[in-house]
CSV table of C-alpha atoms in Angstrom, one decimal:
chain,number,residue,atom,x,y,z
A,14,UNK,CA,-52.8,-32.9,-33.6
A,15,UNK,CA,-50.2,-34.7,-31.5
A,16,UNK,CA,-52.6,-37.6,-30.8
A,17,UNK,CA,-53.4,-38.2,-34.5
A,18,UNK,CA,-49.8,-37.8,-35.5
A,19,UNK,CA,-48.4,-40.2,-32.9
A,20,UNK,CA,-51.1,-42.8,-33.6
A,21,UNK,CA,-50.7,-42.6,-37.3
A,22,UNK,CA,-46.9,-42.5,-37.1
A,23,UNK,CA,-46.9,-45.8,-35.3
A,24,UNK,CA,-49.1,-47.5,-37.9
A,25,UNK,CA,-46.5,-46.4,-40.5
A,26,UNK,CA,-43.6,-47.8,-38.4
A,27,UNK,CA,-45.3,-51.0,-37.2
A,28,UNK,CA,-48.9,-52.0,-38.0
A,29,UNK,CA,-49.1,-54.8,-35.4
A,30,UNK,CA,-52.3,-54.3,-33.3
A,31,UNK,CA,-50.5,-54.7,-30.0
A,32,UNK,CA,-47.7,-52.3,-30.9
A,33,UNK,CA,-50.3,-49.7,-32.1
A,34,UNK,CA,-52.3,-50.1,-28.9
A,35,UNK,CA,-49.1,-49.5,-26.9
A,36,UNK,CA,-49.1,-45.9,-28.0
A,37,UNK,CA,-52.2,-45.5,-25.9
A,38,UNK,CA,-50.5,-47.4,-23.1
A,39,UNK,CA,-47.5,-45.0,-23.3
A,40,UNK,CA,-49.9,-42.0,-23.2
A,41,UNK,CA,-51.8,-43.3,-20.1
A,42,UNK,CA,-49.3,-45.4,-18.0
A,43,UNK,CA,-47.5,-42.3,-16.6
A,44,UNK,CA,-50.8,-41.0,-15.2
A,45,UNK,CA,-51.2,-44.3,-13.4
A,46,UNK,CA,-47.7,-44.3,-12.0
A,47,UNK,CA,-47.1,-40.7,-11.1
A,48,UNK,CA,-50.5,-39.0,-10.4
A,49,UNK,CA,-50.5,-39.9,-6.7
A,50,UNK,CA,-47.0,-38.4,-6.0
A,51,UNK,CA,-48.0,-35.4,-8.1
A,52,UNK,CA,-51.2,-35.0,-6.1
A,53,UNK,CA,-49.2,-34.8,-2.9
A,54,UNK,CA,-47.0,-32.1,-4.4
A,55,UNK,CA,-50.1,-30.2,-5.6
A,56,UNK,CA,-51.4,-30.0,-2.0
A,57,UNK,CA,-48.1,-29.0,-0.3
A,58,UNK,CA,-46.5,-26.6,-2.9
A,59,UNK,CA,-47.6,-23.5,-4.7
A,60,UNK,CA,-49.8,-24.9,-7.5
A,61,UNK,CA,-49.3,-22.0,-10.0
A,62,UNK,CA,-45.5,-22.2,-9.7
A,63,UNK,CA,-45.5,-26.0,-9.9
A,64,UNK,CA,-47.6,-25.8,-13.1
A,65,UNK,CA,-45.2,-23.2,-14.7
A,66,UNK,CA,-42.2,-25.5,-14.1
A,67,UNK,CA,-44.0,-28.6,-15.2
A,68,UNK,CA,-45.3,-27.1,-18.5
A,69,UNK,CA,-41.9,-25.6,-19.3
A,70,UNK,CA,-40.4,-29.0,-18.9
A,71,UNK,CA,-43.0,-30.6,-21.1
A,72,UNK,CA,-42.2,-28.0,-23.8
A,73,UNK,CA,-38.5,-28.8,-23.8
A,74,UNK,CA,-39.1,-32.5,-24.1
A,75,UNK,CA,-41.7,-32.0,-26.9
A,76,UNK,CA,-39.2,-29.9,-28.9
A,77,UNK,CA,-36.7,-32.8,-28.7
A,78,UNK,CA,-39.4,-35.2,-29.7
A,79,UNK,CA,-40.4,-33.1,-32.8
A,80,UNK,CA,-36.7,-32.9,-33.8
A,81,UNK,CA,-36.4,-36.7,-33.7
A,82,UNK,CA,-39.4,-37.1,-36.0
A,83,UNK,CA,-38.2,-34.3,-38.3
A,84,UNK,CA,-34.8,-35.9,-38.7
A,85,UNK,CA,-36.4,-39.3,-39.4
A,86,UNK,CA,-34.6,-40.8,-36.3
A,87,UNK,CA,-37.8,-42.1,-34.7
A,88,UNK,CA,-38.4,-45.8,-34.3
A,89,UNK,CA,-41.3,-47.7,-32.7
A,90,UNK,CA,-39.3,-48.0,-29.5
A,91,UNK,CA,-38.2,-44.3,-29.3
A,92,UNK,CA,-41.8,-43.2,-30.3
A,93,UNK,CA,-43.1,-45.1,-27.2
A,94,UNK,CA,-40.3,-43.7,-25.0
A,95,UNK,CA,-40.9,-40.1,-26.0
A,96,UNK,CA,-44.7,-40.5,-25.7
A,97,UNK,CA,-44.1,-41.9,-22.2
A,98,UNK,CA,-41.8,-39.1,-21.1
A,99,UNK,CA,-44.1,-36.4,-22.4
A,100,UNK,CA,-47.0,-37.9,-20.6
A,101,UNK,CA,-44.9,-38.1,-17.4
A,102,UNK,CA,-44.9,-34.3,-17.4
A,103,UNK,CA,-48.7,-34.3,-18.0
A,104,UNK,CA,-49.1,-36.8,-15.1
A,105,UNK,CA,-47.1,-34.6,-12.8
A,106,UNK,CA,-49.3,-31.5,-13.6
A,107,UNK,CA,-52.7,-33.2,-13.9
A,108,UNK,CA,-53.7,-33.1,-10.2
A,109,UNK,CA,-52.7,-29.4,-10.0
A,110,UNK,CA,-54.7,-28.6,-13.1
A,111,UNK,CA,-57.7,-30.4,-11.7
A,112,UNK,CA,-57.4,-28.8,-8.3
A,113,UNK,CA,-57.3,-25.2,-9.6
A,114,UNK,CA,-60.7,-25.5,-11.3
A,115,UNK,CA,-62.4,-25.3,-7.9
A,116,UNK,CA,-60.5,-22.0,-7.3
A,117,UNK,CA,-61.9,-20.3,-10.4
A,118,UNK,CA,-65.7,-20.5,-9.6
A,119,UNK,CA,-68.1,-20.7,-6.6
A,120,UNK,CA,-69.1,-24.2,-5.6
A,121,UNK,CA,-72.6,-24.1,-7.1
A,122,UNK,CA,-71.0,-23.4,-10.5
A,123,UNK,CA,-68.5,-26.2,-10.3
A,124,UNK,CA,-70.4,-28.8,-12.4
A,125,UNK,CA,-70.8,-26.2,-15.2
A,126,UNK,CA,-67.2,-25.2,-14.8
A,127,UNK,CA,-66.0,-28.8,-15.2
A,128,UNK,CA,-68.3,-29.2,-18.2
A,129,UNK,CA,-66.8,-25.9,-19.7
A,130,UNK,CA,-63.3,-27.2,-19.0
A,131,UNK,CA,-64.2,-30.4,-20.9
A,132,UNK,CA,-65.6,-28.3,-23.7
A,133,UNK,CA,-62.2,-26.6,-24.0
A,134,UNK,CA,-60.5,-30.0,-24.2
A,135,UNK,CA,-62.9,-31.4,-26.7
A,136,UNK,CA,-62.9,-28.3,-28.9
A,137,UNK,CA,-59.2,-29.1,-29.4
A,138,UNK,CA,-60.1,-32.8,-30.0
A,139,UNK,CA,-62.6,-31.7,-32.6
A,140,UNK,CA,-60.4,-29.3,-34.5
A,141,UNK,CA,-57.0,-30.7,-33.8
A,142,UNK,CA,-57.3,-34.2,-35.4
A,143,UNK,CA,-58.9,-32.9,-38.5
A,144,UNK,CA,-56.2,-30.2,-38.9
A,145,UNK,CA,-53.6,-32.9,-38.0
A,146,UNK,CA,-54.7,-35.1,-40.8
A,147,UNK,CA,-54.5,-32.3,-43.3
A,148,UNK,CA,-51.1,-31.0,-42.0
A,149,UNK,CA,-49.6,-34.5,-42.1
A,150,UNK,CA,-50.7,-34.9,-45.8
A,151,UNK,CA,-49.4,-31.4,-46.8
A,152,UNK,CA,-46.4,-30.6,-44.5
A,153,UNK,CA,-45.3,-34.0,-43.3
A,154,UNK,CA,-45.6,-36.1,-40.2
A,155,UNK,CA,-43.2,-33.9,-38.1
A,156,UNK,CA,-45.3,-30.7,-38.5
A,157,UNK,CA,-47.9,-31.6,-35.8
A,158,UNK,CA,-45.2,-32.4,-33.3
A,159,UNK,CA,-43.6,-29.0,-33.8
A,160,UNK,CA,-46.9,-27.2,-33.5
A,161,UNK,CA,-47.7,-29.1,-30.3
A,162,UNK,CA,-44.4,-28.2,-28.7
A,163,UNK,CA,-44.6,-24.5,-29.4
A,164,UNK,CA,-48.3,-24.1,-28.6
A,165,UNK,CA,-47.4,-24.8,-25.0
A,166,UNK,CA,-45.9,-21.4,-24.8
A,167,UNK,CA,-49.4,-20.0,-24.6
A,168,UNK,CA,-50.2,-22.2,-21.7
A,169,UNK,CA,-47.2,-21.0,-19.8
A,170,UNK,CA,-48.0,-17.4,-20.5
A,171,UNK,CA,-51.5,-17.9,-19.2
A,172,UNK,CA,-50.1,-19.3,-15.9
A,173,UNK,CA,-47.7,-16.5,-15.5
A,174,UNK,CA,-50.5,-14.0,-16.0
A,175,UNK,CA,-53.0,-15.7,-13.6
A,176,UNK,CA,-53.0,-15.1,-9.9
A,177,UNK,CA,-54.7,-17.6,-7.6
A,178,UNK,CA,-57.2,-16.2,-5.1
A,179,UNK,CA,-55.8,-15.8,-1.6
A,180,UNK,CA,-56.9,-18.2,1.0
A,181,UNK,CA,-56.4,-18.6,4.7
A,182,UNK,CA,-53.1,-20.3,5.5
A,183,UNK,CA,-52.5,-22.7,8.3
A,184,UNK,CA,-50.1,-21.9,11.0
A,185,UNK,CA,-48.9,-25.5,10.8
A,186,UNK,CA,-46.0,-26.4,8.5
A,187,UNK,CA,-46.6,-28.3,5.2
A,188,UNK,CA,-46.8,-32.0,5.4
A,189,UNK,CA,-43.6,-34.0,4.4
A,190,UNK,CA,-43.9,-35.5,0.9
A,191,UNK,CA,-44.0,-39.2,2.0
A,192,UNK,CA,-46.5,-38.4,4.8
A,193,UNK,CA,-48.7,-36.5,2.3
A,194,UNK,CA,-48.9,-39.5,0.1
A,195,UNK,CA,-49.8,-41.8,2.9
A,196,UNK,CA,-52.5,-39.3,4.1
A,197,UNK,CA,-54.0,-39.1,0.6
A,198,UNK,CA,-54.2,-42.9,0.2
A,199,UNK,CA,-55.7,-43.2,3.7
A,200,UNK,CA,-58.3,-40.5,2.9
A,201,UNK,CA,-59.3,-42.3,-0.4
A,202,UNK,CA,-59.7,-45.6,1.5
A,203,UNK,CA,-62.1,-44.1,4.1
A,204,UNK,CA,-64.0,-41.6,2.0
A,205,UNK,CA,-67.0,-43.6,0.8
A,206,UNK,CA,-68.0,-40.8,-1.7
A,207,UNK,CA,-64.6,-40.9,-3.4
A,208,UNK,CA,-64.4,-44.6,-3.3
A,209,UNK,CA,-67.7,-45.0,-5.1
A,210,UNK,CA,-66.5,-42.6,-7.8
A,211,UNK,CA,-63.3,-44.5,-8.3
A,212,UNK,CA,-65.2,-47.8,-8.8
A,213,UNK,CA,-67.5,-46.4,-11.3
A,214,UNK,CA,-64.6,-44.7,-13.2
A,215,UNK,CA,-62.7,-48.0,-13.4
A,216,UNK,CA,-65.7,-49.8,-14.8
A,217,UNK,CA,-66.2,-47.2,-17.5
A,218,UNK,CA,-62.7,-46.5,-18.6
A,219,UNK,CA,-61.4,-50.0,-18.9
A,220,UNK,CA,-63.9,-50.8,-21.6
A,221,UNK,CA,-64.0,-47.3,-23.1
A,222,UNK,CA,-60.3,-47.6,-23.8
A,223,UNK,CA,-60.9,-50.1,-26.6
A,224,UNK,CA,-61.8,-47.8,-29.4
A,225,UNK,CA,-59.3,-45.1,-28.3
A,226,UNK,CA,-56.5,-47.7,-28.6
A,227,UNK,CA,-57.6,-49.5,-31.8
A,228,UNK,CA,-59.1,-46.6,-33.8
A,229,UNK,CA,-55.9,-46.0,-35.9
A,230,UNK,CA,-56.2,-49.6,-37.1
A,231,UNK,CA,-60.0,-49.3,-37.7
A,232,UNK,CA,-59.2,-46.3,-40.0
A,233,UNK,CA,-56.1,-47.8,-41.7
A,234,UNK,CA,-56.7,-51.6,-42.1
A,235,UNK,CA,-60.5,-52.1,-41.6
A,236,UNK,CA,-61.7,-49.2,-43.7
A,237,UNK,CA,-58.5,-48.7,-45.7
A,238,UNK,CA,-58.4,-45.0,-45.1
A,239,UNK,CA,-55.5,-42.5,-44.7
A,240,UNK,CA,-54.5,-40.0,-42.0
A,241,UNK,CA,-57.2,-37.6,-43.1
A,242,UNK,CA,-59.9,-40.2,-42.3
A,243,UNK,CA,-58.3,-40.9,-38.9
A,244,UNK,CA,-58.3,-37.2,-38.2
A,245,UNK,CA,-61.9,-36.9,-39.2
A,246,UNK,CA,-62.9,-39.7,-36.9
A,247,UNK,CA,-61.1,-38.2,-33.9
A,248,UNK,CA,-62.6,-34.8,-34.9
A,249,UNK,CA,-66.1,-36.2,-34.9
A,250,UNK,CA,-65.5,-37.6,-31.4
A,251,UNK,CA,-64.4,-34.2,-30.2
A,252,UNK,CA,-67.2,-32.3,-32.0
A,253,UNK,CA,-69.8,-34.6,-30.5
A,254,UNK,CA,-68.3,-34.1,-27.1
A,255,UNK,CA,-68.5,-30.3,-27.5
A,256,UNK,CA,-72.1,-30.5,-28.6
A,257,UNK,CA,-73.0,-32.9,-25.8
A,258,UNK,CA,-71.5,-30.7,-23.2
A,259,UNK,CA,-74.1,-28.0,-23.8
A,260,UNK,CA,-76.8,-30.6,-23.0
A,261,UNK,CA,-75.1,-32.0,-19.9
A,262,UNK,CA,-76.8,-29.7,-17.3
A,263,UNK,CA,-80.3,-30.5,-18.6
A,264,UNK,CA,-79.6,-34.2,-18.8
A,265,UNK,CA,-78.0,-34.3,-15.4
A,266,UNK,CA,-81.0,-32.6,-13.8
A,267,UNK,CA,-83.4,-35.0,-15.6
A,268,UNK,CA,-81.5,-38.3,-15.3
A,269,UNK,CA,-79.2,-37.8,-12.3
A,270,UNK,CA,-75.5,-38.5,-12.4
A,271,UNK,CA,-75.8,-42.3,-12.0
A,272,UNK,CA,-78.3,-42.8,-14.8
A,273,UNK,CA,-76.3,-40.4,-17.0
A,274,UNK,CA,-73.1,-42.4,-16.6
A,275,UNK,CA,-75.1,-45.6,-17.3
A,276,UNK,CA,-76.5,-44.1,-20.5
A,277,UNK,CA,-73.0,-43.0,-21.5
A,278,UNK,CA,-71.8,-46.6,-20.9
A,279,UNK,CA,-74.5,-47.9,-23.2
A,280,UNK,CA,-73.6,-45.3,-25.8
A,281,UNK,CA,-69.9,-46.3,-25.5
A,282,UNK,CA,-70.9,-49.9,-26.0
A,283,UNK,CA,-72.9,-49.1,-29.1
A,284,UNK,CA,-70.1,-47.0,-30.6
A,285,UNK,CA,-67.5,-49.7,-29.9
A,286,UNK,CA,-69.7,-52.3,-31.6
A,287,UNK,CA,-70.2,-50.0,-34.6
A,288,UNK,CA,-66.5,-49.5,-34.9
A,289,UNK,CA,-66.1,-53.3,-35.0
A,290,UNK,CA,-68.6,-53.6,-37.8
A,291,UNK,CA,-67.5,-50.5,-39.8
A,292,UNK,CA,-66.4,-51.2,-43.3
A,293,UNK,CA,-67.3,-47.8,-44.7
A,294,UNK,CA,-66.3,-44.3,-43.4
A,295,UNK,CA,-69.9,-43.3,-42.8
A,296,UNK,CA,-70.4,-46.1,-40.2
A,297,UNK,CA,-67.2,-45.1,-38.4
A,298,UNK,CA,-68.2,-41.4,-38.4
A,299,UNK,CA,-71.6,-42.3,-36.8
A,300,UNK,CA,-69.8,-44.4,-34.2
A,301,UNK,CA,-67.5,-41.5,-33.5
A,302,UNK,CA,-70.4,-39.1,-32.9
A,303,UNK,CA,-72.0,-41.5,-30.4
A,304,UNK,CA,-68.6,-42.2,-28.7
A,305,UNK,CA,-67.9,-38.4,-28.3
A,306,UNK,CA,-71.3,-37.6,-26.7
A,307,UNK,CA,-71.0,-40.6,-24.4
A,308,UNK,CA,-67.5,-39.8,-23.4
A,309,UNK,CA,-68.2,-36.2,-22.3
A,310,UNK,CA,-71.3,-37.3,-20.4
A,311,UNK,CA,-69.3,-39.9,-18.4
A,312,UNK,CA,-66.1,-38.0,-17.9
A,313,UNK,CA,-67.8,-34.8,-16.8
A,314,UNK,CA,-70.1,-36.6,-14.3
A,315,UNK,CA,-67.3,-38.7,-12.9
A,316,UNK,CA,-65.0,-35.6,-12.6
A,317,UNK,CA,-67.7,-33.6,-10.8
A,318,UNK,CA,-68.3,-36.5,-8.4
A,319,UNK,CA,-64.6,-36.6,-7.5
A,320,UNK,CA,-64.4,-32.8,-7.1
A,321,UNK,CA,-67.3,-32.5,-4.8
A,322,UNK,CA,-66.2,-35.5,-2.6
A,323,UNK,CA,-63.1,-33.7,-1.5
A,324,UNK,CA,-62.3,-30.9,1.0
A,325,UNK,CA,-59.6,-28.3,0.0
A,326,UNK,CA,-56.8,-29.7,2.1
A,327,UNK,CA,-56.7,-33.0,0.2
A,328,UNK,CA,-58.1,-32.0,-3.1
A,329,UNK,CA,-54.9,-32.5,-5.1
A,330,UNK,CA,-54.3,-36.0,-3.7
A,331,UNK,CA,-57.9,-37.1,-4.0
A,332,UNK,CA,-58.1,-36.0,-7.6
A,333,UNK,CA,-54.8,-37.7,-8.2
A,334,UNK,CA,-56.5,-40.9,-7.1
A,335,UNK,CA,-59.2,-40.3,-9.6
A,336,UNK,CA,-56.6,-39.6,-12.4
A,337,UNK,CA,-54.7,-42.7,-11.3
A,338,UNK,CA,-57.7,-45.0,-11.6
A,339,UNK,CA,-58.8,-43.4,-14.9
A,340,UNK,CA,-55.5,-43.8,-16.6
A,341,UNK,CA,-54.8,-47.1,-14.9
A,342,UNK,CA,-58.0,-48.4,-16.4
A,343,UNK,CA,-57.1,-46.9,-19.8
A,344,UNK,CA,-53.6,-48.4,-19.7
A,345,UNK,CA,-54.8,-51.9,-18.7
A,346,UNK,CA,-57.7,-51.8,-21.1
A,347,UNK,CA,-55.5,-50.6,-24.0
A,348,UNK,CA,-53.0,-53.4,-23.5
A,349,UNK,CA,-55.7,-56.0,-23.1
A,350,UNK,CA,-57.7,-55.0,-26.2
A,351,UNK,CA,-54.5,-54.6,-28.3
A,352,UNK,CA,-53.4,-58.1,-27.3
A,353,UNK,CA,-56.8,-59.6,-27.8
A,354,UNK,CA,-57.0,-58.0,-31.3
A,355,UNK,CA,-53.6,-59.4,-32.2
A,356,UNK,CA,-54.5,-63.0,-31.2
A,357,UNK,CA,-58.1,-62.9,-32.5
A,358,UNK,CA,-59.2,-60.1,-34.7
A,359,UNK,CA,-59.9,-56.3,-34.5
A,360,UNK,CA,-63.7,-56.7,-34.6
A,361,UNK,CA,-63.7,-59.5,-32.0
A,362,UNK,CA,-61.7,-57.4,-29.5
A,363,UNK,CA,-64.0,-54.4,-30.0
A,364,UNK,CA,-67.2,-56.5,-29.6
A,365,UNK,CA,-65.9,-58.1,-26.4
A,366,UNK,CA,-65.2,-54.6,-25.0
A,367,UNK,CA,-68.7,-53.4,-26.0
A,368,UNK,CA,-70.3,-56.4,-24.2
A,369,UNK,CA,-68.1,-55.7,-21.1
A,370,UNK,CA,-69.3,-52.1,-21.0
A,371,UNK,CA,-72.9,-53.2,-20.9
A,372,UNK,CA,-72.3,-55.9,-18.2
A,373,UNK,CA,-70.5,-53.4,-16.0
A,374,UNK,CA,-73.6,-51.2,-15.6
A,375,UNK,CA,-75.6,-53.5,-13.2
A,376,UNK,CA,-72.4,-54.7,-11.5
A,377,UNK,CA,-71.5,-51.2,-10.3
A,378,UNK,CA,-74.9,-49.7,-9.9
A,379,UNK,CA,-74.8,-49.9,-6.0
A,380,UNK,CA,-71.9,-47.3,-5.9
A,381,UNK,CA,-73.6,-43.9,-6.2
A,382,UNK,CA,-72.0,-40.8,-7.6
A,383,UNK,CA,-72.0,-37.5,-5.8
A,384,UNK,CA,-73.4,-34.1,-6.9
A,385,UNK,CA,-72.3,-32.0,-3.9
A,386,UNK,CA,-75.8,-31.3,-2.8
A,387,UNK,CA,-76.1,-30.7,1.0
A,388,UNK,CA,-72.4,-31.7,1.5
A,389,UNK,CA,-70.2,-28.9,3.0
A,390,UNK,CA,-66.5,-29.8,3.1
A,391,UNK,CA,-65.4,-26.4,4.5
A,392,UNK,CA,-63.5,-26.6,7.8
A,393,UNK,CA,-65.8,-26.6,10.8
A,394,UNK,CA,-63.0,-25.7,13.3
A,395,UNK,CA,-65.3,-27.3,16.0
A,396,UNK,CA,-62.3,-28.9,17.6
A,397,UNK,CA,-60.1,-26.2,19.2
A,398,UNK,CA,-56.5,-26.9,19.8
A,399,UNK,CA,-55.9,-28.9,23.0
A,400,UNK,CA,-55.0,-26.9,26.1
A,401,UNK,CA,-51.5,-27.8,27.3
A,402,UNK,CA,-49.4,-26.7,30.3
A,403,UNK,CA,-46.2,-26.6,28.2
A,404,UNK,CA,-45.0,-26.6,24.7
A,405,UNK,CA,-45.0,-30.0,23.0
A,406,UNK,CA,-42.5,-30.9,20.3
A,407,UNK,CA,-44.1,-31.5,16.9
A,408,UNK,CA,-42.7,-35.0,16.5
A,409,UNK,CA,-43.8,-36.2,19.9
A,410,UNK,CA,-46.1,-39.2,19.7
A,411,UNK,CA,-48.1,-41.2,19.3
A,412,UNK,CA,-51.1,-39.2,20.7
A,413,UNK,CA,-54.0,-41.0,22.3
A,414,UNK,CA,-57.4,-39.3,22.2
A,415,UNK,CA,-60.2,-40.6,24.5
A,416,UNK,CA,-63.9,-39.5,24.3
A,417,UNK,CA,-66.2,-40.5,27.1
A,418,UNK,CA,-69.9,-41.0,26.4
A,419,UNK,CA,-72.8,-41.6,28.8
A,420,UNK,CA,-76.0,-42.9,27.2
A,421,UNK,CA,-79.2,-44.6,28.0
A,422,UNK,CA,-78.4,-48.4,27.9
A,423,UNK,CA,-81.5,-49.0,25.8
A,424,UNK,CA,-80.0,-47.0,23.0
A,425,UNK,CA,-76.8,-49.1,22.9
A,426,UNK,CA,-77.2,-50.6,19.4
A,427,UNK,CA,-78.2,-47.3,17.7
A,428,UNK,CA,-75.4,-45.5,19.5
A,429,UNK,CA,-72.7,-48.0,18.4
A,430,UNK,CA,-74.0,-47.9,14.8
A,431,UNK,CA,-73.7,-44.1,14.8
A,432,UNK,CA,-70.3,-44.1,16.4
A,433,UNK,CA,-69.1,-46.7,13.8
A,434,UNK,CA,-69.9,-44.3,11.1
A,435,UNK,CA,-67.8,-41.7,12.9
A,436,UNK,CA,-64.8,-44.1,12.9
A,437,UNK,CA,-64.4,-43.7,9.1
A,438,UNK,CA,-64.1,-39.9,9.5
A,439,UNK,CA,-61.5,-40.3,12.3
A,440,UNK,CA,-59.4,-42.7,10.2
A,441,UNK,CA,-59.8,-40.6,7.0
A,442,UNK,CA,-58.5,-37.4,8.8
A,443,UNK,CA,-55.4,-39.0,10.3
A,444,UNK,CA,-56.3,-41.4,13.1
A,445,UNK,CA,-55.4,-45.0,13.4
A,446,UNK,CA,-56.1,-47.9,15.7
A,447,UNK,CA,-59.6,-46.7,16.5
A,448,UNK,CA,-61.7,-48.5,19.1
A,449,UNK,CA,-64.8,-48.3,21.3
A,450,UNK,CA,-64.8,-49.7,24.9
A,451,UNK,CA,-67.7,-50.4,27.2
A,452,UNK,CA,-67.5,-50.2,31.0
A,453,UNK,CA,-68.8,-53.5,32.4
A,454,UNK,CA,-69.3,-52.0,35.8
A,455,UNK,CA,-71.3,-49.0,34.6
A,456,UNK,CA,-74.0,-49.6,32.0
A,457,UNK,CA,-74.2,-46.8,29.4
A,458,UNK,CA,-70.6,-45.6,29.9
A,459,UNK,CA,-68.4,-45.9,26.7
A,460,UNK,CA,-64.9,-44.7,25.8
A,461,UNK,CA,-63.9,-44.0,22.2
A,462,UNK,CA,-60.2,-44.2,21.6
A,463,UNK,CA,-58.0,-43.4,18.6
A,464,UNK,CA,-54.3,-42.6,17.9
A,465,UNK,CA,-52.4,-40.2,15.7
A,466,UNK,CA,-48.7,-40.6,14.7
A,467,UNK,CA,-47.5,-37.3,16.3
A,468,UNK,CA,-48.6,-34.1,18.0
A,469,UNK,CA,-48.3,-32.2,14.7
A,470,UNK,CA,-50.5,-34.8,13.0
A,471,UNK,CA,-53.0,-34.5,15.8
A,472,UNK,CA,-53.3,-30.8,15.3
A,473,UNK,CA,-53.8,-31.3,11.6
A,474,UNK,CA,-56.6,-33.7,12.4
A,475,UNK,CA,-58.4,-30.9,14.3
A,476,UNK,CA,-58.2,-28.7,11.2
A,477,UNK,CA,-59.4,-31.4,8.8
A,478,UNK,CA,-62.8,-31.8,10.5
A,479,UNK,CA,-65.4,-30.4,8.1
A,480,UNK,CA,-68.9,-29.1,8.5
A,481,UNK,CA,-70.2,-32.3,6.8
A,482,UNK,CA,-68.5,-34.2,9.6
A,483,UNK,CA,-70.6,-32.3,12.2
A,484,UNK,CA,-73.7,-34.2,11.0
A,485,UNK,CA,-72.1,-37.5,12.0
A,486,UNK,CA,-70.9,-36.2,15.3
A,487,UNK,CA,-74.3,-34.7,16.1
A,488,UNK,CA,-75.9,-38.1,15.4
A,489,UNK,CA,-73.6,-39.6,18.1
A,490,UNK,CA,-74.0,-36.7,20.5
A,491,UNK,CA,-77.8,-36.9,20.5
A,492,UNK,CA,-77.5,-40.1,22.5
A,493,UNK,CA,-75.4,-38.4,25.2
A,494,UNK,CA,-77.0,-38.0,28.6
A,495,UNK,CA,-76.1,-34.8,30.6
A,496,UNK,CA,-73.2,-32.7,29.5
A,497,UNK,CA,-71.4,-33.3,26.2
A,498,UNK,CA,-68.8,-36.1,25.6
A,499,UNK,CA,-65.6,-35.5,27.6
A,500,UNK,CA,-62.5,-35.5,25.3
A,501,UNK,CA,-59.0,-36.1,26.7
A,502,UNK,CA,-55.7,-35.9,24.9
A,503,UNK,CA,-52.8,-38.1,25.9
A,504,UNK,CA,-49.2,-38.0,24.5
A,505,UNK,CA,-46.7,-40.8,24.8
A,506,UNK,CA,-44.4,-40.4,27.8
A,507,UNK,CA,-41.6,-41.7,25.6
A,508,UNK,CA,-40.1,-39.9,22.6
A,509,UNK,CA,-40.5,-41.6,19.2
């Protein structure tokens, strides 16, 4: 109801295509700006308490927003400002909301849980807009904003009631906020699974944003409808998404995640083109059904791929990267399509976006999505804490780690290739300045080296090694002659 009310309110205040599209920008830009810091917080604080505080703040701001609309004090600028501020709260809580999904179900049920979560969202998208259109016509434009504000009380009550499952806690202190952000960015850079998901997400959302941003104008100016029609179109999108969610498991098993997202991109392109050509409500409704089914197929598949590409210790930050890319693409796309529609025409902008969605499919096909099959990100604890003769201060560093290998010289090329794959895991988990050195006086003797910032960060790296990492390490160790590789830990003789 909030979505239909804010979009329709802006068309009443200013019908310029760029200004209307800026409502979508205001609702997506905060996700791009604040999701990464929010992800760091989600990993280092109590997620349940964090969500209670965040949702309570959102409620207070939403009440102020509703009061401004009710008193007829809202302007295009203040509408954008309030939309932005409300979404800041959503951006701060989004990574924590994403992260708790994995705490509610066993890993094999995660794809179905993500789909069920999407069903919940899209049930509201199906029912809310239609109700919003009716309520605006009968009770006035302020009514949906009041209902939105006070409905959040139920969300807060659910969080107070819920208790997260207990998990083993680390003896190490939580990461500092700034360090947690750097760690999350570094992890995303060196996690090939997550990086592929982010690329595919950007390609889908930047073009999928077109009809979300311009749909109010399609309803109002192109078809000459009212708020009820706009609500029906949004409701059709939500209803199709709900219906499509029940087919997702079967489609994912038959097509695979990559082909399913490609099919969703084609469906989005078709729906966007139909919106461009729509001059009658029936055409726009058909487009809405196609758009909704395509949206749930893509969003669910991309979300699952991001979820299963992350271990628990960095889940909030990794999902924050996904949210940042998603809403960054929506923000940029909304601004671009709104500007293009204002300088050319509404149909032209939608048709260009449809063509872009089709072209993006072959361009991004090489980046494969993940399903979580045969990937175990639980901690392996295969690296015990280093043995020391005395207590070492947590901030001492940097720490140098050397690993000595002895191999058959004829396996040199294969060994270096396997070890190169290992380097991404070292960097991802906290190492920097990685290198491999060969002894010119002793064929087959190699030294792997890498550094961590401090002794505490070095201990964290030990705990971040997962069972999936063991596969890469075993691929390296199979070249070893004699006893296993010899690992030595060195700490800087000078304090930082």
